Short mmCIF file of C-alpha atoms in Angstrom, two decimals:
data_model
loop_
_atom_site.label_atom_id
_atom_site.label_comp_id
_atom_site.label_asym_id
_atom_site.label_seq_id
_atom_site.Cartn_x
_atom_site.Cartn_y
_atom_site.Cartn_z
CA UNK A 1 114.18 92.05 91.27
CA UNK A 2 112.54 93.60 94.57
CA UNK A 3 109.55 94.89 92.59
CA UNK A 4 109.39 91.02 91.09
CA UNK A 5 110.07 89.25 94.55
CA UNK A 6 107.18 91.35 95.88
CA UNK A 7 104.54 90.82 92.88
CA UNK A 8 105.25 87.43 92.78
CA UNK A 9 104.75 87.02 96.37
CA UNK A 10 101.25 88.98 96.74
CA UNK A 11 99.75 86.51 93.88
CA UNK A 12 100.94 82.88 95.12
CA UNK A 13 100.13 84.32 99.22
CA UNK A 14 97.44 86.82 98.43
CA UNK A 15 96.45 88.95 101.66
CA UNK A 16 92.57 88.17 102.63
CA UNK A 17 90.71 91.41 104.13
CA UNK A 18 94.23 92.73 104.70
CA UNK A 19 95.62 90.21 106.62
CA UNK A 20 98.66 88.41 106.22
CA UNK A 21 98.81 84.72 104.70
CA UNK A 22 98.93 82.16 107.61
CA UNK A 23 102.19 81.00 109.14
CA UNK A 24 103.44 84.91 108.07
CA UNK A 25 104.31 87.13 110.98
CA UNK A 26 105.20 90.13 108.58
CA UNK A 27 105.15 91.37 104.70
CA UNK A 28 109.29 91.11 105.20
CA UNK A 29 109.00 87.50 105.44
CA UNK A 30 107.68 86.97 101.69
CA UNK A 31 111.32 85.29 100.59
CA UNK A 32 111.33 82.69 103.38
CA UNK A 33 107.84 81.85 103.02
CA UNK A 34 107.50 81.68 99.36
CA UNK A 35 110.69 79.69 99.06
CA UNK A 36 109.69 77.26 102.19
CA UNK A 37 106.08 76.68 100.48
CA UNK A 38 107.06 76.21 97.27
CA UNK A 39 110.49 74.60 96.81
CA UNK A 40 109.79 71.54 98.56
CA UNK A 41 106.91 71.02 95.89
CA UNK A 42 108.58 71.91 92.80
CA UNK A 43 111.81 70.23 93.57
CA UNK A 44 111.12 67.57 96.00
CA UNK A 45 114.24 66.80 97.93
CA UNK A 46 116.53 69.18 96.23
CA UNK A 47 114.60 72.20 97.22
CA UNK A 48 115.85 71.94 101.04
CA UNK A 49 119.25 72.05 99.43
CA UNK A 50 117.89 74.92 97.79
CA UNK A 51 115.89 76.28 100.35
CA UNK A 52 119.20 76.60 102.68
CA UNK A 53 121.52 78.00 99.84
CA UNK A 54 119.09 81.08 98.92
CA UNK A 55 119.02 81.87 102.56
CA UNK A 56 122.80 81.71 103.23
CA UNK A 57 122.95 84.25 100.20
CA UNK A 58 120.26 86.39 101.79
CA UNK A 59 122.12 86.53 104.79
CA UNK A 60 125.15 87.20 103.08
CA UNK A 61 123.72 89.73 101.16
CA UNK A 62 122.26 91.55 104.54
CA UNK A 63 125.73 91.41 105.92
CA UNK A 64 127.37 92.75 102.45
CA UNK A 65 125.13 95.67 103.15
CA UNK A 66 125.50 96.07 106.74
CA UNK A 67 128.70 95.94 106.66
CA UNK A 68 129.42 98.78 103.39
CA UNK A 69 126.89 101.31 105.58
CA UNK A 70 128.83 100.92 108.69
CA UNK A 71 132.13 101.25 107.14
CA UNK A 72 130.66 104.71 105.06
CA UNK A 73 129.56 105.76 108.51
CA UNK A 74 132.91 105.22 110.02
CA UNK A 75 134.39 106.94 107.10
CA UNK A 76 132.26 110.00 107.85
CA UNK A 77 132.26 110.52 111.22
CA UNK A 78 136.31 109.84 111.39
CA UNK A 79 136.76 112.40 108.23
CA UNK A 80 134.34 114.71 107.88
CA UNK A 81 133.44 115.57 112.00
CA UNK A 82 136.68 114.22 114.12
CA UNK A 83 139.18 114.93 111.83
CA UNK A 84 138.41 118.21 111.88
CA UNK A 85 137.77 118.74 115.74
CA UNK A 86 141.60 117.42 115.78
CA UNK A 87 143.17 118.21 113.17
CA UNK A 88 146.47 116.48 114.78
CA UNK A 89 145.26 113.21 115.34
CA UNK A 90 147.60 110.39 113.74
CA UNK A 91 146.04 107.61 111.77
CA UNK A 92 145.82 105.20 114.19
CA UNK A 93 143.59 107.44 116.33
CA UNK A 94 141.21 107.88 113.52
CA UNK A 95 141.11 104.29 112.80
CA UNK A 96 140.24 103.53 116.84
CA UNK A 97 137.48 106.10 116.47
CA UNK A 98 135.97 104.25 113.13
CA UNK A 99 135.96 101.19 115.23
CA UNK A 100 134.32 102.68 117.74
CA UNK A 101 131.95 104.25 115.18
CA UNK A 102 131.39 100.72 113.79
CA UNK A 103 130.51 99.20 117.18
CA UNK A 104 128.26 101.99 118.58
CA UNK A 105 126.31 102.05 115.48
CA UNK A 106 126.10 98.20 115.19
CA UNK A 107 124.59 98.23 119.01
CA UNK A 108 122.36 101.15 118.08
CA UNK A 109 120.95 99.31 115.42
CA UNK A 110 120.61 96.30 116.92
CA UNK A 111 119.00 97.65 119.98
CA UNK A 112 116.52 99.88 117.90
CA UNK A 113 115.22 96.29 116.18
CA UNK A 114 114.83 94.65 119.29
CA UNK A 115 113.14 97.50 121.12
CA UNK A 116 111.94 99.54 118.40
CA UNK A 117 109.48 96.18 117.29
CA UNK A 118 107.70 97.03 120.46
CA UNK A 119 106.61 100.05 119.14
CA UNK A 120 106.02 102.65 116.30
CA UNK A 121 109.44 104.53 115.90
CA UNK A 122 111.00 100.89 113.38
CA UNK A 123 107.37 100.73 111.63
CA UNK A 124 107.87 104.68 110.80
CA UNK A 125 111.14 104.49 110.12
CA UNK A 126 110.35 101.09 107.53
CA UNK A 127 107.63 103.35 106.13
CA UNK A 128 109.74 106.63 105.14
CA UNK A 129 112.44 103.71 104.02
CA UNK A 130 110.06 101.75 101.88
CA UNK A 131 108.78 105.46 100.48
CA UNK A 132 112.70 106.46 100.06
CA UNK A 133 112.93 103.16 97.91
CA UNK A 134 110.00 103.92 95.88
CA UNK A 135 111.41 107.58 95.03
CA UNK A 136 114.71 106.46 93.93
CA UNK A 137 113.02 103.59 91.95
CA UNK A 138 112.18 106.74 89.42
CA UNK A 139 115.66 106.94 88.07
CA UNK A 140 115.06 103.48 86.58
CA UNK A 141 113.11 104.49 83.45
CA UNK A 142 115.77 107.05 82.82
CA UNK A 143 118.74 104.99 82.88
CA UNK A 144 118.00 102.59 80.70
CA UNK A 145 117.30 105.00 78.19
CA UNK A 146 120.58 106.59 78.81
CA UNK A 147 123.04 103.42 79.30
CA UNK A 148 121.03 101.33 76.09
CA UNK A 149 117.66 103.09 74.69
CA UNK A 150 118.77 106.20 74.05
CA UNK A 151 115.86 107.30 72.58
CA UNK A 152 114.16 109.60 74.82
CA UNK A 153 114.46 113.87 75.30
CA UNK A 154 115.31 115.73 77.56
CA UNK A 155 112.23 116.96 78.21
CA UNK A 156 110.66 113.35 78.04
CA UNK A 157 113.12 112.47 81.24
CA UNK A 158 112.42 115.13 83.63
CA UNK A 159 108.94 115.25 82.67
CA UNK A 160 108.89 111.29 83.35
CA UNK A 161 110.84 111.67 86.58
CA UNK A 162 108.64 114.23 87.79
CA UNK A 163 105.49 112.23 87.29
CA UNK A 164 106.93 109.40 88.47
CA UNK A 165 107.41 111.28 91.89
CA UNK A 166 104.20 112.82 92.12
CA UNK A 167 102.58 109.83 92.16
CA UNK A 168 104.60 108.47 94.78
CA UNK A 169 104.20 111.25 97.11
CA UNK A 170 100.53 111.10 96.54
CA UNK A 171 100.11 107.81 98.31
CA UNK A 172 100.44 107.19 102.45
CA UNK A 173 101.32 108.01 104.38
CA UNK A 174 102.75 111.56 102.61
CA UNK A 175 99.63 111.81 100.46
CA UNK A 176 97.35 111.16 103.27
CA UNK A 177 99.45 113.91 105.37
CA UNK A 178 98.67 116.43 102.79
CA UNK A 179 95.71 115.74 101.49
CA UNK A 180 93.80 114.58 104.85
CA UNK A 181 92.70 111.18 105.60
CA UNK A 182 89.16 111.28 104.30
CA UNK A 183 90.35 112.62 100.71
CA UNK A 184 89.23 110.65 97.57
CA UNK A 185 93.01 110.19 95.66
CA UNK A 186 93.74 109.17 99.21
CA UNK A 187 91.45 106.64 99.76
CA UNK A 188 92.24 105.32 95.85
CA UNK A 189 95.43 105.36 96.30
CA UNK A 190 95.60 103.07 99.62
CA UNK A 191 93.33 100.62 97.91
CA UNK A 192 95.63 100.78 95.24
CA UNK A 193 98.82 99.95 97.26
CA UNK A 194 96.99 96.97 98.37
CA UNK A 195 97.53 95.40 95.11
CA UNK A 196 100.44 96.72 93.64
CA UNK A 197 104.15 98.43 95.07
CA UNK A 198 104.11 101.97 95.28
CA UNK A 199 107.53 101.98 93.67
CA UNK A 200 105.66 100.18 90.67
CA UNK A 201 102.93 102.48 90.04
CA UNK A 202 105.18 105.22 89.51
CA UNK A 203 107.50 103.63 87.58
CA UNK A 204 104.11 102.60 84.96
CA UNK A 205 103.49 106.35 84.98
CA UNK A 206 106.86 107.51 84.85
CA UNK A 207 107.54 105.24 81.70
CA UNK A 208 104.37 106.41 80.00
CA UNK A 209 104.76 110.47 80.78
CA UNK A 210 108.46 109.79 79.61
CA UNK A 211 107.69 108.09 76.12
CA UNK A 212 104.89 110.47 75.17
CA UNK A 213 106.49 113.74 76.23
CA UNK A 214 109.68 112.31 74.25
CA UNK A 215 107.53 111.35 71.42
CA UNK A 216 106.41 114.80 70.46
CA UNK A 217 109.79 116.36 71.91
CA UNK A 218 112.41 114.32 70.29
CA UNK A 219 114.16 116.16 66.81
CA UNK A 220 113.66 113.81 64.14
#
């Protein structure tokens, strides 16, 4: 769906010498702006009605989120760190402390958006988070053959995954750390994430290292 969202996005607002679309202040935006463009002209008065329910569920799906990784960090800092500093505390301490976890975190995050915009330290961190998506995106080819395929080796898989990988590291900002700025695969590579998600492009090699390698691997 993200890797769909994001295609879809780049061919109805394509970006023009690398800037954005007009009336877009960032990539992040794609959602809003395709659905404000382009409801209102395929559904006429029904895509407002529209237009306001997919962004009610966006929010609520943003909270959903929020709210599980707050809760998780609660849960960690309360069990894994201050239960163990105090090993007598009762369970209503603990539970004041993951409240307190919950709101310090909440105001940590909120202040690093608002602040952080200013400046590079939220762009690097949306970089290495965008990258982290892109890497875990690699276990997709592999699970469907698992859960309803079931056709492909063992050797097929990890070969697969570890292509897959490879050719996400190899584009920026890790492949130009590596590799230096000026490098040819580097230079490729950044054209090449113009066009397409870096999650995508190693998914298309991950899925094509997987089937061969499990082609010739595979027992009959």
């Amino acid at each position: 769906g993200v890797f769909l969202v994001g295609l879809g996005g780049r061919a109805l607002f394509p970006m023009i010498d690398g800037a954005l679309p007009e009336g877009m202040s960032k990539p992040d935006d794609i959602v809003i702006h395709v659905i404000s463009q382009q409801f209102p002209e395929i559904f006429g008065s029904l895509g407002l009605f529209l237009i306001a329910l997919i962004l009610v569920a966006v929010m609520a799906a943003s909270m959903s989120t929020a709210d599980s990784n707050l809760h998780a960090l609660s849960a960690v800092v309360t069990r894994d760190l201050y239960q163990p500093l105090r090993p007598g505390s009762s369970k209503n301490e603990r539970a004041w402390i993951g409240r307190a976890v919950i709101i310090l975190a909440t105001i940590a995050a909120a202040g690093l958006t608002y602040w952080g915009a200013q400046g590079t330290l939220l762009k690097t961190i949306t970089t290495f988070f965008f990258m982290a998506m892109a890497f875990s995106a690699q276990l997709l080819p592999l699970t469907i053959d698992i859960l309803y395929l079931k056709k492909g080796s063992r050797q097929g898989a990890i070969a697969g995954l570890a292509a897959g990988i490879l050719t996400v590291f190899l584009f920026p900002p890790l492949g130009s750390l590596f590799l230096g700025e000026e490098n040819i695969l580097t230079l490729l590579t950044a054209d090449l994430k113009t066009l397409l998600d870096v999650g995508f492009c190693g998914i298309v090699v991950n899925v094509t290292v997987f089937v061969l390698v499990s082609a010739t691997t595979k027992k009959k």
